Amino acid sequence: AFYNGEIKSSDSGDIPVQDYLRVTNEFIVPHSSGKHARFNRSSYMVGALARFNNSYAQLTAAARAVAEKLGLSAPCHNPYMNTVAQIVEVVQCIAEAVELIDRLLDAGIKKESPNLETTRYGQGIAATEVPRGILFHDYTYNAQGAIESANCIIPTGQNLANIDDDMKKLVPEIIEESKTDITHKLEMLVRAYDPCISCSVHMVDVTFIE
């Protein structure tokens, strides 16, 4: 599910959304201005590939066929296959969209008035799956309807530590290649995670120490 349900971890199973801070555990590192996140290990990955691994059984036959044709099988821990998993999700979402439209048409569309209830106060915590991964929102409103506190943890930030770990593994494997090829492959790794445009452009600054 993209809009409801619980947090799904391949290590720990289902976790209530209200406990998202227990999962994200944001921390600061010296080499980055972006917060990193970790759970049971030094890092974790969110996004299409993580969803594919955790929810393969929920895919339609068409989505599974596309995955098989593109060489993607569960579980897969190759970050470069994240883009392939996104293609599989497109097939899945088209099928689900058609089903939802059919259900709406069968039920009939009725005119509904907007919600005019008075402002409520308290805390609201929710999560939704967006293309890049799970997104957490946490807002607290006072009785006057003003926000007293807010916390938003985005997928790109949650993936940063995992990108770091993948780079640490990749660099020794390609260290004998040219500087151009090394830089290119590190950039490919970052973009495989589908970070936001600004992150994908400015995330990698390769410095060679000889």
XYZ file of C-alpha atoms in Angstrom, residues 4-202:
199
model
C -1.918 3.296 4.457
C -0.561 0.420 6.476
C 2.552 0.152 8.613
C 6.279 0.584 8.107
C 7.681 -2.590 6.558
C 11.231 -3.676 7.357
C 12.948 -6.685 5.818
C 14.763 -7.052 9.151
C 12.030 -6.370 11.710
C 8.700 -6.859 9.965
C 5.837 -4.401 10.500
C 6.303 -1.313 12.663
C 3.544 1.209 13.533
C 3.902 4.520 11.701
C 3.713 6.328 15.054
C 7.085 4.745 15.892
C 8.843 6.216 12.851
C 11.515 7.914 14.989
C 12.567 4.490 16.256
C 13.167 3.518 12.636
C 14.798 6.639 11.204
C 17.265 7.575 13.979
C 18.664 10.606 12.153
C 22.284 11.564 12.800
C 24.913 13.998 11.541
C 28.128 13.088 9.717
C 31.173 15.344 9.182
C 31.241 15.060 5.389
C 27.636 16.046 4.661
C 25.168 18.802 5.511
C 22.299 16.337 5.138
C 21.062 14.225 8.018
C 21.584 10.482 7.653
C 19.402 7.676 9.014
C 19.952 4.173 10.341
C 17.875 1.425 11.917
C 19.092 -2.094 12.711
C 22.255 -1.697 10.662
C 24.570 1.150 9.686
C 22.093 2.145 6.963
C 18.917 1.156 5.151
C 17.354 1.733 1.742
C 13.906 3.028 0.875
C 12.286 3.293 -2.534
C 11.049 1.115 -5.354
C 13.579 -1.676 -4.848
C 12.795 -1.910 -1.133
C 9.073 -2.008 -1.902
C 9.665 -4.672 -4.545
C 11.536 -6.851 -2.067
C 8.968 -6.422 0.704
C 5.797 -6.590 -1.388
C 6.568 -8.862 -4.324
C 3.650 -11.122 -3.423
C 1.226 -8.218 -3.961
C 2.288 -7.544 -7.553
C -0.035 -8.279 -10.444
C 0.858 -10.965 -12.942
C 1.701 -8.273 -15.498
C 4.090 -6.519 -13.110
C 5.786 -9.804 -12.252
C 6.165 -10.592 -15.939
C 7.868 -7.245 -16.558
C 10.195 -7.840 -13.608
C 11.147 -11.245 -14.960
C 11.720 -9.893 -18.460
C 14.013 -7.177 -17.086
C 15.970 -9.609 -14.917
C 14.623 -8.446 -11.564
C 13.779 -11.026 -8.917
C 13.104 -10.760 -5.190
C 15.042 -10.269 -3.088
C 17.416 -7.992 -4.976
C 20.062 -5.875 -3.245
C 21.660 -4.326 -6.313
C 20.964 -0.564 -6.081
C 21.360 -0.171 -9.845
C 18.166 -2.227 -10.212
C 16.145 0.425 -8.389
C 15.235 2.028 -11.716
C 14.033 -1.341 -13.006
C 11.881 -1.696 -9.894
C 10.379 1.709 -10.674
C 9.387 0.452 -14.126
C 7.698 -2.544 -12.508
C 5.827 -0.175 -10.206
C 4.588 1.845 -13.181
C 2.991 -1.317 -14.592
C 1.520 -2.114 -11.167
C 0.150 1.393 -10.646
C -1.474 1.540 -14.081
C -3.355 -1.674 -13.328
C -4.418 -0.395 -9.910
C -5.473 2.966 -11.377
C -7.718 1.256 -13.929
C -9.257 -0.841 -11.163
C -9.925 2.228 -8.997
C -11.507 4.104 -11.911
C -13.763 1.144 -12.655
C -14.839 0.981 -9.009
C -15.633 4.700 -8.983
C -17.641 4.439 -12.175
C -19.539 1.420 -10.861
C -20.338 3.169 -7.584
C -21.298 6.406 -9.302
C -19.868 9.862 -8.721
C -21.831 12.058 -6.346
C -21.428 15.699 -5.453
C -19.936 16.228 -2.002
C -19.545 19.439 -0.034
C -16.145 20.391 1.400
C -15.401 19.678 5.046
C -16.253 22.811 7.045
C -15.558 21.470 10.527
C -13.826 23.804 12.955
C -10.079 23.543 13.372
C -8.905 20.588 15.414
C -5.733 20.469 17.447
C -3.307 17.782 18.490
C -0.618 15.715 16.802
C -0.851 13.924 13.491
C 1.697 11.412 12.199
C 1.489 9.770 8.797
C 3.606 8.082 6.168
C 3.199 7.660 2.455
C 5.217 5.892 -0.198
C 6.421 8.289 -2.884
C 8.558 7.287 -5.900
C 11.819 7.762 -3.974
C 10.670 5.923 -0.846
C 8.747 6.326 2.377
C 7.996 9.892 3.491
C 7.161 10.734 7.106
C 5.119 13.748 8.249
C 4.618 14.710 11.900
C 2.732 17.894 12.852
C 1.416 19.260 16.144
C -1.295 21.962 16.119
C -2.434 24.064 19.064
C -6.034 25.020 19.836
C -5.688 28.147 17.683
C -4.854 26.055 14.641
C -1.201 27.086 14.517
C 1.621 24.586 14.061
C 3.715 24.225 17.208
C 6.125 21.633 15.845
C 6.762 19.843 12.576
C 9.016 17.057 11.402
C 9.393 15.807 7.846
C 11.818 12.996 7.003
C 12.247 12.552 3.273
C 13.370 9.456 1.338
C 16.567 10.989 -0.056
C 17.784 11.730 3.467
C 16.984 8.208 4.596
C 19.019 6.787 1.715
C 22.148 8.888 2.294
C 23.822 6.485 4.716
C 23.137 3.558 2.404
C 24.648 5.462 -0.519
C 27.726 6.075 1.628
C 27.986 2.373 2.454
C 27.564 1.407 -1.205
C 30.314 3.833 -2.208
C 32.676 2.359 0.384
C 32.089 -1.058 -1.166
C 32.273 0.139 -4.777
C 35.442 2.244 -4.670
C 37.884 -0.615 -3.884
C 36.366 -2.584 -6.759
C 37.001 0.180 -9.327
C 40.064 1.889 -7.854
C 42.321 0.785 -10.737
C 40.101 2.411 -13.354
C 40.572 5.919 -14.738
C 39.534 8.944 -12.702
C 36.848 9.701 -15.255
C 35.379 6.207 -15.036
C 35.510 6.186 -11.234
C 33.704 9.514 -11.047
C 31.147 8.382 -13.605
C 30.380 5.148 -11.755
C 29.977 6.954 -8.438
C 27.567 9.374 -10.099
C 25.674 6.420 -11.573
C 25.360 4.921 -8.103
C 23.913 8.120 -6.667
C 21.415 8.515 -9.488
C 20.326 4.890 -9.105
C 18.727 5.970 -5.830
C 16.749 8.635 -7.740
C 17.516 11.510 -5.360
C 15.996 14.951 -5.869
C 17.453 16.975 -8.763
C 19.602 19.203 -6.568
C 20.948 16.184 -4.674
C 21.792 14.263 -7.829
C 23.699 17.247 -9.232
C 25.607 18.291 -6.125
